XYZ file of C-alpha atoms in Angstrom:
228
model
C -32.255 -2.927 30.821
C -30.077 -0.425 32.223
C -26.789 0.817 30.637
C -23.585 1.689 32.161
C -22.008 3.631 29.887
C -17.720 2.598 29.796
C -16.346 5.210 27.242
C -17.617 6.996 24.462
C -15.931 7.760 21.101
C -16.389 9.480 17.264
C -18.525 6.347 16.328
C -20.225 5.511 19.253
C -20.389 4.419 23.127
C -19.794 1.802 24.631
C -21.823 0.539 27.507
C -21.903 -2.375 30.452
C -24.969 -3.710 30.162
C -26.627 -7.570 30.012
C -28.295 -10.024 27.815
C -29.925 -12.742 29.094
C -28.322 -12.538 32.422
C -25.096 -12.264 31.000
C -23.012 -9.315 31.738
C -22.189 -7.831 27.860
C -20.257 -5.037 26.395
C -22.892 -3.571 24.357
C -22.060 -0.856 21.291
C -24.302 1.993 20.390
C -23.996 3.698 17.008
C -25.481 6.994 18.200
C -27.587 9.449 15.908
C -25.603 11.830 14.464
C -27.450 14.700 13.599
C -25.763 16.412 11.084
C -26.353 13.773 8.649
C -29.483 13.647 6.211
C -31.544 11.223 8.625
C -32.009 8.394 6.202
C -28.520 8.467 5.033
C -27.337 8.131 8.892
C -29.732 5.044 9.134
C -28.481 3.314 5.803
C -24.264 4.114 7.143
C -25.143 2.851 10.726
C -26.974 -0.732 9.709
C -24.012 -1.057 6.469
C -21.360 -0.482 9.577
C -23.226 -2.965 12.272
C -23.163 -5.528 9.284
C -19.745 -5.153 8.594
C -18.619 -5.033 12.057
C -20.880 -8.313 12.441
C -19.629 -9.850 9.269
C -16.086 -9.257 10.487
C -15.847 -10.685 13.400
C -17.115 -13.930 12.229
C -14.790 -14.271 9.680
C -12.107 -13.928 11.897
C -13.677 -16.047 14.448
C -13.962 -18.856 11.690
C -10.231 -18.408 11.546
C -9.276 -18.969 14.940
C -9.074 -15.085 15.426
C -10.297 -14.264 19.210
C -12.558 -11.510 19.173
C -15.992 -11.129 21.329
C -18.797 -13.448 20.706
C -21.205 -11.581 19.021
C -25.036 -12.383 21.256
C -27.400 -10.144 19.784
C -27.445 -7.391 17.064
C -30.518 -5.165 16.425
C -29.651 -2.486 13.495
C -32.846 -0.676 14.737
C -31.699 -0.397 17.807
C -28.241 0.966 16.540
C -26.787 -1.469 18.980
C -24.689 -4.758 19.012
C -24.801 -7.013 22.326
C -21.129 -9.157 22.470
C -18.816 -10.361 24.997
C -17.243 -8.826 27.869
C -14.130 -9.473 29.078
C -13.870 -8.154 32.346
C -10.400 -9.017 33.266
C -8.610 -7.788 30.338
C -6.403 -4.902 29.507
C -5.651 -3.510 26.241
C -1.973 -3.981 24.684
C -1.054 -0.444 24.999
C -1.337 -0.733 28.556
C 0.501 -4.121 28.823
C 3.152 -2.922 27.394
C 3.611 0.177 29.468
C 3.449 -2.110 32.490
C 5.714 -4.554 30.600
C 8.052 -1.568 30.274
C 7.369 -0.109 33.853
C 7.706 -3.529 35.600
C 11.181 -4.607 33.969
C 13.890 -2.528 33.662
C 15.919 -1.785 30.120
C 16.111 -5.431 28.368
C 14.584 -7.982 30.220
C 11.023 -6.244 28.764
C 12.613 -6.945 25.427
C 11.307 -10.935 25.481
C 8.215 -10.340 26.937
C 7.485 -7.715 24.466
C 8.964 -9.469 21.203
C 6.533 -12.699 22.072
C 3.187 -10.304 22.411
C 4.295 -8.763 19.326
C 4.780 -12.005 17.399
C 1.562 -13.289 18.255
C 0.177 -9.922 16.866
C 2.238 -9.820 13.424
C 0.873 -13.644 12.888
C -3.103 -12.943 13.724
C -3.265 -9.520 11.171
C -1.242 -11.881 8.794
C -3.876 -14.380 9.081
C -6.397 -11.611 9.005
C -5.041 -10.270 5.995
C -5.022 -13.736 4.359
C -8.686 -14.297 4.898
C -8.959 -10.350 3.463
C -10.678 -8.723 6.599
C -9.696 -4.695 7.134
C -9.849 -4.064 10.487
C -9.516 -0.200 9.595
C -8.207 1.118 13.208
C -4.974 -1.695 14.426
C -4.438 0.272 17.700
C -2.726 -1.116 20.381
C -6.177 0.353 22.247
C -8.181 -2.198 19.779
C -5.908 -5.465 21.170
C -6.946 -6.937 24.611
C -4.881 -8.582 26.391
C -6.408 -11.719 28.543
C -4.473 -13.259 30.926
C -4.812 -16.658 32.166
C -4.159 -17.657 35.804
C -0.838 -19.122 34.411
C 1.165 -16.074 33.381
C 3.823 -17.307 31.627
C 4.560 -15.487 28.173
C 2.844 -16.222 25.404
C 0.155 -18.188 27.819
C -2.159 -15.088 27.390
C -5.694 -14.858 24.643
C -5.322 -11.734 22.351
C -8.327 -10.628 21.467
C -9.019 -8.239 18.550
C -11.894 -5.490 19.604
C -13.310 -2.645 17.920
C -14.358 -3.391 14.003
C -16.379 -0.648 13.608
C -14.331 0.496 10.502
C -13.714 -3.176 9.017
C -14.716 -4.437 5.283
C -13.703 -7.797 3.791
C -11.704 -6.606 0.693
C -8.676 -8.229 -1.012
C -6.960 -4.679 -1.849
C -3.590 -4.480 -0.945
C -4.031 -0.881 -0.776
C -6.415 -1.443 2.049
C -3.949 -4.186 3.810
C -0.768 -1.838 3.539
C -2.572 1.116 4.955
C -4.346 -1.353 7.862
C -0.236 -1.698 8.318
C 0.509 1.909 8.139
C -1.815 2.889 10.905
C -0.426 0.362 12.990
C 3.031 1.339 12.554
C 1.800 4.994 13.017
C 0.069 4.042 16.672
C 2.875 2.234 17.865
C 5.512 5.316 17.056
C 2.984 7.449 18.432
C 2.212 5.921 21.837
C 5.095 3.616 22.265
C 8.047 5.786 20.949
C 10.633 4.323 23.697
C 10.115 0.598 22.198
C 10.552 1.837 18.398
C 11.245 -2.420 17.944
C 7.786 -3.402 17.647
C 6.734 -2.823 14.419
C 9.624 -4.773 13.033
C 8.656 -7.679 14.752
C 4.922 -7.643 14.335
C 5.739 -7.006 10.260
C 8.616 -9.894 10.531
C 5.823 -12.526 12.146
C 3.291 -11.337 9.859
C 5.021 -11.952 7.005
C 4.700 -15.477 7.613
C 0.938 -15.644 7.896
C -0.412 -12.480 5.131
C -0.778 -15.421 2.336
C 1.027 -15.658 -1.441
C 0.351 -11.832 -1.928
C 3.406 -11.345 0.849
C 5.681 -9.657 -1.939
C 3.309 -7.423 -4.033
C 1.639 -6.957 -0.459
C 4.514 -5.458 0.974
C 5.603 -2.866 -1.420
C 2.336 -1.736 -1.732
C 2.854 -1.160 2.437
C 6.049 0.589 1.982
C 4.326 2.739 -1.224
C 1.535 3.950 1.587
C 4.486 4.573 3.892
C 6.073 6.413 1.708
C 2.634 8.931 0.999
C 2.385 9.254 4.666
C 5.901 10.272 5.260
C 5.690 12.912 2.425
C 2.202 13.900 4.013
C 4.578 14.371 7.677
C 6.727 16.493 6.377
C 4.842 18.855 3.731
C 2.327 19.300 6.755
């Protein structure tokens, strides 16, 4: 079967490829060489479980992620779904932004975000750690009606998930969110607050104890900021 390969990262690549006649997005763990072989083996098959694991879960919950078609921890790979029409959130919202001037984004934005804050609350609730909420790990697919909120969002890229009901692991899930939006989306600083405001609603009866322990990680990583 031949490969395109789409982007390549830390953890792996990513390629275009097929499975039974199906165009796929299909992810390699690659060998990495500087690890004792065996160990390297026994990390990649844990992570293609977990990554597997996950993304049932959430599908079981109504999350959208990709189908999952084949996995082969020999093989280092996993075949899933491909979306071929969809863009990630980071660049729907700089189009958002670039296509409407000053406040009229401001809607448009608050509903994506919404929708966001409510499916990691749900995810949360259900105790799946995504481990990298990036606005780069969110696809945005839109339907052939474009009205807002009319779109799928569909949660990519698990690679660093576990199931785990630690609310240390849940508030820092939140902190790195927080931490990618300030960092690519400075000019909307707004979009945190509504994604934690919406998931509030969904993250489950731990929604008290769970957010101080978000604001305790907060508070490490600000101290981290400044001591350098």
């Amino acid at each position: 079967m031949s490969l395109t390969i789409l982007k390549q990262g830390a953890e792996g690549r990513l390629y275009l490829g097929e499975y039974r006649g199906q165009a796929c997005l299909v992810k390699e763990r690659f060998v990495k060489k500087y690890r004792h072989p065996e160990l390297d083996a026994q990390i990649s098959k844990h992570r293609i479980k977990a990554e597997v694991k996950a993304i049932g879960r959430c599908e079981s919950v109504g999350i959208k992620t990709p189908k999952i078609f084949h996995a082969d921890v020999n093989e280092r790979k996993i075949y899933m779904e491909y979306f071929s029409k969809a863009i990630t959130a980071k660049e729907y919202i700089k189009h958002t932004v670039l296509k409407h001037n000053g406040e009229s984004a401001r809607p448009i934005l608050d509903a994506l975000c919404e929708r966001i804050g409510s499916i990691v609350g749900k995810m949360h609730a259900n105790n799946v750690i995504h481990g990298d909420l990036t606005t780069s790990n969110i696809l945005i697919n839109q339907q052939e009606d474009q009205s807002i909120g009319n779109e799928d969002i569909i949660f990519v890229d698990f690679g660093l998930s576990h199931y785990n009901q630690s609310l240390e692991d849940k508030g820092v899930d939140l902190y790195v969110l927080e931490r990618a939006l300030l960092s690519t989306h400075s000019e909307q600083p707004y979009l945190f607050d509504v994604i934690l405001t919406a998931y509030r609603k969904e993250c489950g009866k731990d929604e008290q104890n769970l957010l101080s322990k978000f604001e305790e990680v907060r508070a490490r990583g600000r101290k981290r900021t400044m001591i350098g």
